[in-house]
Amino acid sequence: MSIRLSHTPRPLGRAALALAATAALGLTALPTTQAAPTTSDAPAASTSPSPGAEKDVLVDFVMSRDGVSRARAQSYLDAKHERQAAMRALEKRGVDVDGAYFKGERLVVVVGSDADASAARTAGLVPSRAAGQSELDARAATILRGLGSAKDEISSIGSDVTTGTVSVRLAPGASAAVRRQLAATPGVTVTQGDTLSTQADVYPGRIMDLVPGTNCSLGYPGKTASGNNVLLTAGHCVEGLPDIYDANGTHIGKGTSSRFRTGSSSVDMGLMDIDSEDRGVPQVDSRGHSGYYAVKGMSKNAVGTEICKAGNTTGWTCGTIKAYNRTVNYGGTVTSGLAEASVCTEGGDSGGAYIGVGNLAQGMTSGGPVGVDCGYNRGYSAGSYSFYQPVVDAASYYGVTIDRM
């Protein structure tokens, strides 16, 4: 199985641009970018935005996955949201949290001092003095450098704060020498990986047609410091700075910046300028699955929290956040700074919106394994995994404040 970039640009329509939950992705174990050809039979968007769209984005997912009542699912998600709010309050007070993950409904935070551990306990959190995100990221970078040209035999690499190890996925056909080198490295978990590749109102998750003839999914709209309306998306969707249309063939904007460079070390974030007559709408379109969901802010939710994404090709699929700061190989384009989730994606989903606990924007689809079949609107049952560009990082880099309800 290869990893692909999920990207298939499409024309956008005049009116309000809603966050596109459909991301085109496709990662191939060190594979090539695969854009999805434009077609006329793409799944329809949800019929109309709900006033306020105040529903919790993940309640239905948890009910279906765990077989629990709506009240129990809401209570479970509220508890996770409250614990993450407690963690953010600690960070504002100067507590240095270097990674966080859920064990059940308990939030474990990695801290570096007894004082910070005491503050975490007082806030109802579980402190850990194990290796944190920054230490594990440094180890991963050292391992990647040590592989030299053999790094092309790695499908993905990054930290796993839940185990305090560096997780490595091998590309198909990885040599015995690389396997031996990694096996001899302490604190490394090695598994076999896949070939990877990137994959009107502008609603996150709807179709984003690119010229010529490919499509992605819409990401998150926002504003620059000067007040200009823009859309944060996957960089590979706007590499080359294409004109962009909605599904009706109406011009809605143009790519203005991309940090993705095919064949070179890249970061998969990009920016689209929204046409002056159009506007971004901070509601994620679930592509006919369960309506629209209000975006109430953005964050990097803790590892282990639930997350769903909307995409043009696969609709609404859900899972949990698995890791941050993954480096992946898209057919020779080594891309860093990605998050990983157990969310299924296919080509054409790239750029689409991931949204998590608290209705907080999480990111835009980057890529995933080649050759998977997610079906359409299968929620958590679609399986597989994918990578996304955290929206917090993209917004920070481009100086964008995302729109919210």
Short mmCIF file of C-alpha atoms in Angstrom, two decimals:
data_model
loop_
_atom_site.label_atom_id
_atom_site.label_comp_id
_atom_site.label_asym_id
_atom_site.label_seq_id
_atom_site.Cartn_x
_atom_site.Cartn_y
_atom_site.Cartn_z
CA MET A 1 0.00 0.00 0.00
CA SER A 2 1.43 3.40 -0.92
CA ILE A 3 0.95 6.80 0.58
CA ARG A 4 -0.60 9.50 -1.53
CA LEU A 5 -1.26 13.20 -1.42
CA SER A 6 -4.98 13.71 -1.48
CA HIS A 7 -5.31 16.51 -3.91
CA THR A 8 -7.81 17.28 -6.59
CA PRO A 9 -8.46 21.00 -7.24
CA ARG A 10 -11.93 22.07 -8.39
CA PRO A 11 -13.80 25.29 -9.26
CA LEU A 12 -15.55 27.00 -6.32
CA GLY A 13 -18.79 28.91 -6.57
CA ARG A 14 -19.64 32.56 -5.76
CA ALA A 15 -21.25 33.25 -2.38
CA ALA A 16 -19.93 32.12 0.95
CA LEU A 17 -17.02 29.72 1.00
CA ALA A 18 -17.67 27.08 3.62
CA LEU A 19 -14.84 25.08 5.15
CA ALA A 20 -14.21 22.13 2.93
CA ALA A 21 -14.15 18.89 4.77
CA THR A 22 -13.00 16.96 1.75
CA ALA A 23 -9.24 16.74 1.43
CA ALA A 24 -7.45 15.13 -1.44
CA LEU A 25 -4.65 13.05 -0.10
CA GLY A 26 -2.32 10.41 -1.26
CA LEU A 27 1.03 9.47 0.24
CA THR A 28 3.20 6.82 -1.21
CA ALA A 29 6.02 5.38 0.78
CA LEU A 30 8.31 7.97 -0.64
CA PRO A 31 5.74 8.25 -3.41
CA THR A 32 4.67 10.87 -5.83
CA THR A 33 1.93 13.45 -5.52
CA GLN A 34 -1.31 12.27 -7.03
CA ALA A 35 -3.96 14.80 -7.93
CA ALA A 36 -7.47 13.57 -8.45
CA PRO A 37 -8.97 14.31 -11.86
CA THR A 38 -12.00 16.55 -11.86
CA THR A 39 -15.25 14.64 -12.25
CA SER A 40 -18.86 15.68 -12.53
CA ASP A 41 -20.27 13.10 -10.11
CA ALA A 42 -18.74 14.27 -6.84
CA PRO A 43 -20.93 13.68 -3.77
CA ALA A 44 -23.22 16.53 -2.91
CA ALA A 45 -22.59 18.84 0.00
CA SER A 46 -24.97 18.98 2.94
CA THR A 47 -28.17 20.66 1.86
CA SER A 48 -27.95 23.88 3.87
CA PRO A 49 -26.08 25.28 6.83
CA SER A 50 -27.89 24.88 10.14
CA PRO A 51 -28.44 28.23 11.86
CA GLY A 52 -25.57 28.46 14.29
CA ALA A 53 -24.55 24.87 13.54
CA GLU A 54 -24.10 24.46 17.30
CA LYS A 55 -23.97 20.65 17.42
CA ASP A 56 -20.99 18.94 18.99
CA VAL A 57 -19.01 17.61 16.06
CA LEU A 58 -18.11 14.27 17.68
CA VAL A 59 -21.17 13.10 19.62
CA ASP A 60 -22.55 10.90 16.83
CA PHE A 61 -19.09 9.43 16.25
CA VAL A 62 -18.64 8.42 19.91
CA MET A 63 -22.20 7.05 20.11
CA SER A 64 -21.61 4.84 17.08
CA ARG A 65 -18.10 3.75 18.04
CA ASP A 66 -18.77 3.00 21.72
CA GLY A 67 -22.44 1.99 21.58
CA VAL A 68 -23.44 4.54 24.23
CA SER A 69 -26.31 6.98 24.66
CA ARG A 70 -26.14 10.56 23.45
CA ALA A 71 -25.96 11.78 27.03
CA ARG A 72 -23.03 9.49 27.84
CA ALA A 73 -21.19 10.47 24.65
CA GLN A 74 -21.67 14.15 25.43
CA SER A 75 -20.46 13.66 29.00
CA TYR A 76 -17.35 11.82 27.76
CA LEU A 77 -16.49 14.58 25.28
CA ASP A 78 -17.22 17.33 27.80
CA ALA A 79 -14.78 15.70 30.23
CA LYS A 80 -12.04 15.65 27.59
CA HIS A 81 -12.74 19.24 26.64
CA GLU A 82 -12.61 20.35 30.29
CA ARG A 83 -9.30 18.58 30.92
CA GLN A 84 -7.76 20.16 27.86
CA ALA A 85 -9.04 23.56 28.99
CA ALA A 86 -7.36 22.92 32.37
CA MET A 87 -4.10 22.08 30.59
CA ARG A 88 -4.24 25.28 28.51
CA ALA A 89 -4.90 27.30 31.66
CA LEU A 90 -1.76 25.79 33.23
CA GLU A 91 0.27 26.71 30.15
CA LYS A 92 -0.95 30.30 30.39
CA ARG A 93 0.32 30.32 33.98
CA GLY A 94 3.78 29.27 32.79
CA VAL A 95 3.63 25.49 33.26
CA ASP A 96 5.77 23.89 30.54
CA VAL A 97 3.74 21.05 29.02
CA ASP A 98 5.89 19.09 26.55
CA GLY A 99 3.28 16.72 25.17
CA ALA A 100 -0.10 15.43 26.30
CA TYR A 101 -2.21 12.35 25.70
CA PHE A 102 -5.37 10.72 27.01
CA LYS A 103 -5.51 7.38 28.80
CA GLY A 104 -9.23 6.81 28.83
CA GLU A 105 -10.67 10.07 30.15
CA ARG A 106 -7.52 10.96 32.12
CA LEU A 107 -5.21 13.52 30.52
CA VAL A 108 -1.49 12.79 30.96
CA VAL A 109 0.78 15.82 30.60
CA VAL A 110 4.56 15.57 30.21
CA VAL A 111 6.32 18.11 32.45
CA GLY A 112 9.93 18.75 33.42
CA SER A 113 9.83 19.81 37.06
CA ASP A 114 8.32 18.82 40.41
CA ALA A 115 6.59 22.19 40.64
CA ASP A 116 4.89 21.72 37.27
CA ALA A 117 3.92 18.15 38.22
CA SER A 118 2.31 19.45 41.42
CA ALA A 119 0.38 22.11 39.48
CA ALA A 120 -0.86 19.46 37.04
CA ARG A 121 -2.14 17.24 39.87
CA THR A 122 -3.93 20.17 41.47
CA ALA A 123 -5.66 20.81 38.14
CA GLY A 124 -6.88 17.20 37.99
CA LEU A 125 -4.34 16.08 35.39
CA VAL A 126 -1.83 13.21 35.48
CA PRO A 127 1.80 14.42 35.32
CA SER A 128 4.54 12.38 33.64
CA ARG A 129 8.31 12.95 33.72
CA ALA A 130 8.93 10.67 30.71
CA ALA A 131 10.54 11.87 27.48
CA GLY A 132 8.43 14.64 25.99
CA GLN A 133 7.64 15.87 22.50
CA SER A 134 10.74 18.06 22.09
CA GLU A 135 13.18 15.37 23.27
CA LEU A 136 11.59 12.73 21.05
CA ASP A 137 11.51 15.11 18.07
CA ALA A 138 15.25 15.69 18.50
CA ARG A 139 15.88 11.94 18.64
CA ALA A 140 13.83 11.43 15.46
CA ALA A 141 15.80 14.13 13.64
CA THR A 142 19.09 12.51 14.72
CA ILE A 143 17.93 9.08 13.49
CA LEU A 144 16.86 10.53 10.14
CA ARG A 145 20.20 12.29 9.67
CA GLY A 146 22.05 9.09 10.60
CA LEU A 147 20.30 7.21 7.81
CA GLY A 148 21.81 9.50 5.15
CA SER A 149 20.60 8.60 1.66
CA ALA A 150 18.85 5.56 3.14
CA LYS A 151 16.22 7.92 4.56
CA ASP A 152 14.30 7.23 1.35
CA GLU A 153 13.65 3.78 2.80
CA ILE A 154 11.54 5.36 5.56
CA SER A 155 7.84 5.96 5.01
CA SER A 156 7.33 8.07 8.17
CA ILE A 157 9.14 8.89 11.39
CA GLY A 158 8.21 10.83 14.51
CA SER A 159 7.67 10.87 18.24
CA ASP A 160 5.17 8.78 20.20
CA VAL A 161 4.60 10.53 23.51
CA THR A 162 2.33 7.73 24.71
CA THR A 163 5.27 5.30 24.82
CA GLY A 164 8.23 7.69 25.03
CA THR A 165 9.72 6.24 21.84
CA VAL A 166 10.41 7.24 18.25
CA SER A 167 8.06 5.51 15.82
CA VAL A 168 9.43 4.53 12.39
CA ARG A 169 7.46 3.10 9.48
CA LEU A 170 9.58 1.42 6.83
CA ALA A 171 8.88 1.98 3.15
CA PRO A 172 8.04 -1.11 1.10
CA GLY A 173 11.30 -2.81 0.09
CA ALA A 174 13.41 -1.29 2.88
CA SER A 175 16.82 -2.95 3.00
CA ALA A 176 18.05 -5.37 5.64
CA ALA A 177 20.84 -2.90 6.47
CA VAL A 178 18.35 -0.18 7.40
CA ARG A 179 16.31 -2.65 9.43
CA ARG A 180 19.44 -3.69 11.36
CA GLN A 181 20.50 -0.08 11.95
CA LEU A 182 17.10 0.84 13.37
CA ALA A 183 16.86 -2.35 15.44
CA ALA A 184 20.16 -1.43 17.10
CA THR A 185 18.93 2.07 18.01
CA PRO A 186 17.50 2.33 21.56
CA GLY A 187 14.03 3.77 22.03
CA VAL A 188 12.82 3.11 18.48
CA THR A 189 9.68 1.21 17.45
CA VAL A 190 9.81 -0.09 13.87
CA THR A 191 6.81 -1.24 11.81
CA GLN A 192 6.23 -1.90 8.13
CA GLY A 193 4.73 1.13 6.42
CA ASP A 194 2.97 1.97 3.18
CA THR A 195 3.61 3.96 0.06
CA LEU A 196 2.27 7.44 0.79
CA SER A 197 1.00 10.30 -1.32
CA THR A 198 -0.71 13.66 -0.88
CA GLN A 199 -4.27 13.72 -1.45
CA ALA A 200 -20.59 30.11 -3.40
CA ASP A 201 -20.09 29.92 0.37
CA VAL A 202 -16.72 28.38 0.96
CA TYR A 203 -17.47 25.65 3.47
CA PRO A 204 -14.57 23.59 4.77
CA GLY A 205 -14.78 20.12 3.29
CA ARG A 206 -16.40 21.04 -0.01
CA ILE A 207 -14.78 20.65 -3.42
CA MET A 208 -11.91 22.93 -4.36
CA ASP A 209 -11.23 22.67 -8.09
CA LEU A 210 -7.81 23.60 -9.35
CA VAL A 211 -6.74 24.53 -12.82
CA PRO A 212 -5.94 22.42 -14.74
CA GLY A 213 -8.27 19.53 -14.00
CA THR A 214 -7.50 18.35 -10.48
CA ASN A 215 -9.24 18.93 -7.17
CA CYS A 216 -8.72 19.20 -3.42
CA SER A 217 -11.08 19.95 -0.57
CA LEU A 218 -11.63 23.33 1.05
CA GLY A 219 -9.79 24.11 4.28
CA TYR A 220 -10.23 26.87 6.87
CA PRO A 221 -11.10 30.48 5.98
CA GLY A 222 -9.71 33.37 7.96
CA LYS A 223 -8.29 36.87 7.76
CA THR A 224 -4.81 38.35 7.54
CA ALA A 225 -3.71 41.25 9.75
CA SER A 226 -4.80 43.62 6.97
CA GLY A 227 -8.31 42.09 6.91
CA ASN A 228 -7.92 40.17 3.66
CA ASN A 229 -10.11 37.06 3.36
CA VAL A 230 -7.99 33.94 2.79
CA LEU A 231 -8.20 30.16 3.03
CA LEU A 232 -5.62 27.95 4.76
CA THR A 233 -5.06 24.74 2.82
CA ALA A 234 -2.53 22.00 2.10
CA GLY A 235 0.52 23.39 0.33
CA HIS A 236 0.49 20.73 -2.37
CA CYS A 237 -3.01 21.85 -3.40
CA VAL A 238 -1.78 25.33 -4.31
CA GLU A 239 1.75 24.53 -5.48
CA GLY A 240 2.14 26.58 -8.64
CA LEU A 241 -0.45 29.10 -7.33
CA PRO A 242 -3.45 27.96 -9.44
CA ASP A 243 -6.78 29.64 -9.98
CA ILE A 244 -9.44 27.97 -7.83
CA TYR A 245 -13.11 27.29 -8.51
CA ASP A 246 -16.04 25.76 -6.66
CA ALA A 247 -17.97 22.67 -7.75
CA ASN A 248 -20.22 24.85 -9.94
CA GLY A 249 -17.27 26.19 -11.91
CA THR A 250 -17.34 29.63 -10.31
CA HIS A 251 -13.99 31.28 -9.65
CA ILE A 252 -13.56 31.72 -5.87
CA GLY A 253 -9.89 32.53 -5.46
CA LYS A 254 -6.26 31.96 -6.32
CA GLY A 255 -3.34 30.26 -4.63
CA THR A 256 -0.92 32.88 -3.28
CA SER A 257 1.63 30.89 -1.28
CA SER A 258 2.82 27.29 -0.83
CA ARG A 259 5.62 25.76 1.24
CA PHE A 260 5.33 22.48 -0.68
CA ARG A 261 8.01 21.82 -3.30
CA THR A 262 7.73 18.52 -5.15
CA GLY A 263 11.02 16.64 -4.86
CA SER A 264 12.41 18.89 -2.11
CA SER A 265 12.09 19.04 1.67
CA SER A 266 8.69 20.60 2.29
CA VAL A 267 6.04 21.74 4.74
CA ASP A 268 2.51 21.04 3.48
CA MET A 269 0.85 24.38 4.15
CA GLY A 270 -0.47 26.91 1.67
CA LEU A 271 -2.67 29.95 1.29
CA MET A 272 -5.47 30.88 -1.08
CA ASP A 273 -6.79 34.41 -1.56
CA ILE A 274 -10.61 34.40 -1.52
CA ASP A 275 -12.21 36.61 -4.19
CA SER A 276 -13.55 39.90 -2.81
CA GLU A 277 -17.17 39.05 -3.61
CA ASP A 278 -16.95 35.77 -1.66
CA ARG A 279 -16.61 35.12 2.06
CA GLY A 280 -15.46 32.32 4.32
CA VAL A 281 -18.05 30.62 6.53
CA PRO A 282 -16.76 29.01 9.77
CA GLN A 283 -18.89 25.89 9.51
CA VAL A 284 -17.55 22.49 8.46
CA ASP A 285 -19.76 20.73 5.91
CA SER A 286 -19.96 17.01 6.81
CA ARG A 287 -20.78 16.22 3.17
CA GLY A 288 -24.32 15.02 3.80
CA HIS A 289 -23.42 12.91 6.85
CA SER A 290 -24.80 15.00 9.72
CA GLY A 291 -25.07 18.63 8.66
CA TYR A 292 -22.79 21.55 9.48
CA TYR A 293 -20.58 22.09 12.50
CA ALA A 294 -19.62 25.49 13.88
CA VAL A 295 -15.90 26.17 14.22
CA LYS A 296 -15.29 27.62 17.70
CA GLY A 297 -11.54 28.14 17.50
CA MET A 298 -8.39 26.19 16.72
CA SER A 299 -5.94 24.10 18.73
CA LYS A 300 -3.65 21.10 18.78
CA ASN A 301 -5.82 18.74 20.81
CA ALA A 302 -4.07 16.08 22.90
CA VAL A 303 -3.05 12.74 21.44
CA GLY A 304 -5.91 10.29 21.98
CA THR A 305 -8.72 12.78 21.42
CA GLU A 306 -11.37 12.13 18.82
CA ILE A 307 -11.25 13.88 15.44
CA CYS A 308 -13.28 13.86 12.20
CA LYS A 309 -12.54 15.15 8.73
CA ALA A 310 -14.65 16.19 5.79
CA GLY A 311 -13.42 15.49 2.29
CA ASN A 312 -14.60 15.59 -1.27
CA THR A 313 -13.79 11.95 -2.04
CA THR A 314 -14.52 10.06 1.20
CA GLY A 315 -16.94 12.39 2.98
CA TRP A 316 -17.02 12.23 6.77
CA THR A 317 -14.50 9.89 8.42
CA CYS A 318 -13.38 9.86 12.04
CA GLY A 319 -10.75 8.46 14.40
CA THR A 320 -8.31 9.68 17.04
CA ILE A 321 -5.18 11.84 17.01
CA LYS A 322 -2.12 9.58 17.10
CA ALA A 323 0.93 11.85 17.01
CA TYR A 324 2.42 15.22 16.13
CA ASN A 325 5.54 16.29 14.20
CA ARG A 326 5.58 13.35 11.84
CA THR A 327 7.98 13.47 8.89
CA VAL A 328 6.70 11.52 5.88
CA ASN A 329 8.00 10.64 2.45
CA TYR A 330 5.63 11.39 -0.41
CA GLY A 331 7.46 9.67 -3.24
CA GLY A 332 10.66 11.60 -2.66
CA THR A 333 9.11 14.77 -1.23
CA VAL A 334 10.05 14.58 2.45
CA THR A 335 7.43 16.58 4.33
CA SER A 336 7.75 17.55 7.99
CA GLY A 337 5.56 18.97 10.75
CA LEU A 338 2.51 16.78 10.10
CA ALA A 339 0.09 15.26 12.60
CA GLU A 340 -1.19 11.69 12.25
CA ALA A 341 -4.72 10.42 12.91
CA SER A 342 -6.57 7.11 12.51
CA VAL A 343 -8.80 8.77 9.92
CA CYS A 344 -9.31 7.35 6.43
CA THR A 345 -8.63 9.53 3.38
CA GLU A 346 -8.19 9.14 -0.35
CA GLY A 347 -7.04 11.28 -3.26
CA GLY A 348 -9.08 14.47 -3.57
CA ASP A 349 -9.49 14.80 0.21
CA SER A 350 -6.34 16.94 0.46
CA GLY A 351 -6.74 20.34 2.06
CA GLY A 352 -10.02 19.35 3.73
CA ALA A 353 -10.89 20.21 7.31
CA TYR A 354 -10.13 18.12 10.40
CA ILE A 355 -12.16 19.20 13.45
CA GLY A 356 -11.90 17.87 17.00
CA VAL A 357 -13.20 17.90 20.57
CA GLY A 358 -14.68 21.28 21.49
CA ASN A 359 -15.50 21.94 17.80
CA LEU A 360 -11.93 23.21 17.48
CA ALA A 361 -10.25 23.28 14.07
CA GLN A 362 -7.31 20.86 13.96
CA GLY A 363 -5.88 20.89 10.45
CA MET A 364 -6.05 20.23 6.71
CA THR A 365 -5.57 16.85 5.00
CA SER A 366 -2.09 16.25 3.63
CA GLY A 367 -1.89 12.59 2.57
CA GLY A 368 -2.12 8.93 3.44
CA PRO A 369 -1.65 5.36 2.19
CA VAL A 370 -2.14 4.66 -1.48
CA GLY A 371 -4.75 2.11 -2.46
CA VAL A 372 -7.10 2.27 0.52
CA ASP A 373 -10.88 2.19 0.09
CA CYS A 374 -12.57 4.42 2.67
CA GLY A 375 -16.04 4.21 1.19
CA TYR A 376 -18.12 7.35 1.72
CA ASN A 377 -19.36 8.85 4.99
CA ARG A 378 -18.34 5.74 6.93
CA GLY A 379 -17.36 7.60 10.09
CA TYR A 380 -15.00 5.66 12.35
CA SER A 381 -15.56 2.34 10.53
CA ALA A 382 -13.52 3.41 7.50
CA GLY A 383 -10.21 2.45 9.18
CA SER A 384 -6.69 3.29 7.92
CA TYR A 385 -4.67 6.40 8.87
CA SER A 386 -3.73 9.77 7.42
CA PHE A 387 -1.58 12.85 7.94
CA TYR A 388 -2.74 16.43 8.27
CA GLN A 389 -1.13 19.86 8.50
CA PRO A 390 -1.99 21.38 11.91
CA VAL A 391 -3.99 24.57 11.35
CA VAL A 392 -2.38 26.27 14.37
CA ASP A 393 1.04 26.09 12.69
CA ALA A 394 -0.24 27.28 9.30
CA ALA A 395 -2.18 30.17 10.84
CA SER A 396 0.88 31.21 12.84
CA TYR A 397 3.19 31.07 9.83
CA TYR A 398 0.91 33.10 7.57
CA GLY A 399 -0.36 35.49 10.27
CA VAL A 400 -3.98 34.40 9.80
CA THR A 401 -6.80 34.48 12.34
CA ILE A 402 -9.29 31.77 11.37
CA ASP A 403 -12.97 32.62 11.22
CA ARG A 404 -15.06 31.19 14.04
CA MET A 405 -18.68 31.19 15.21
#
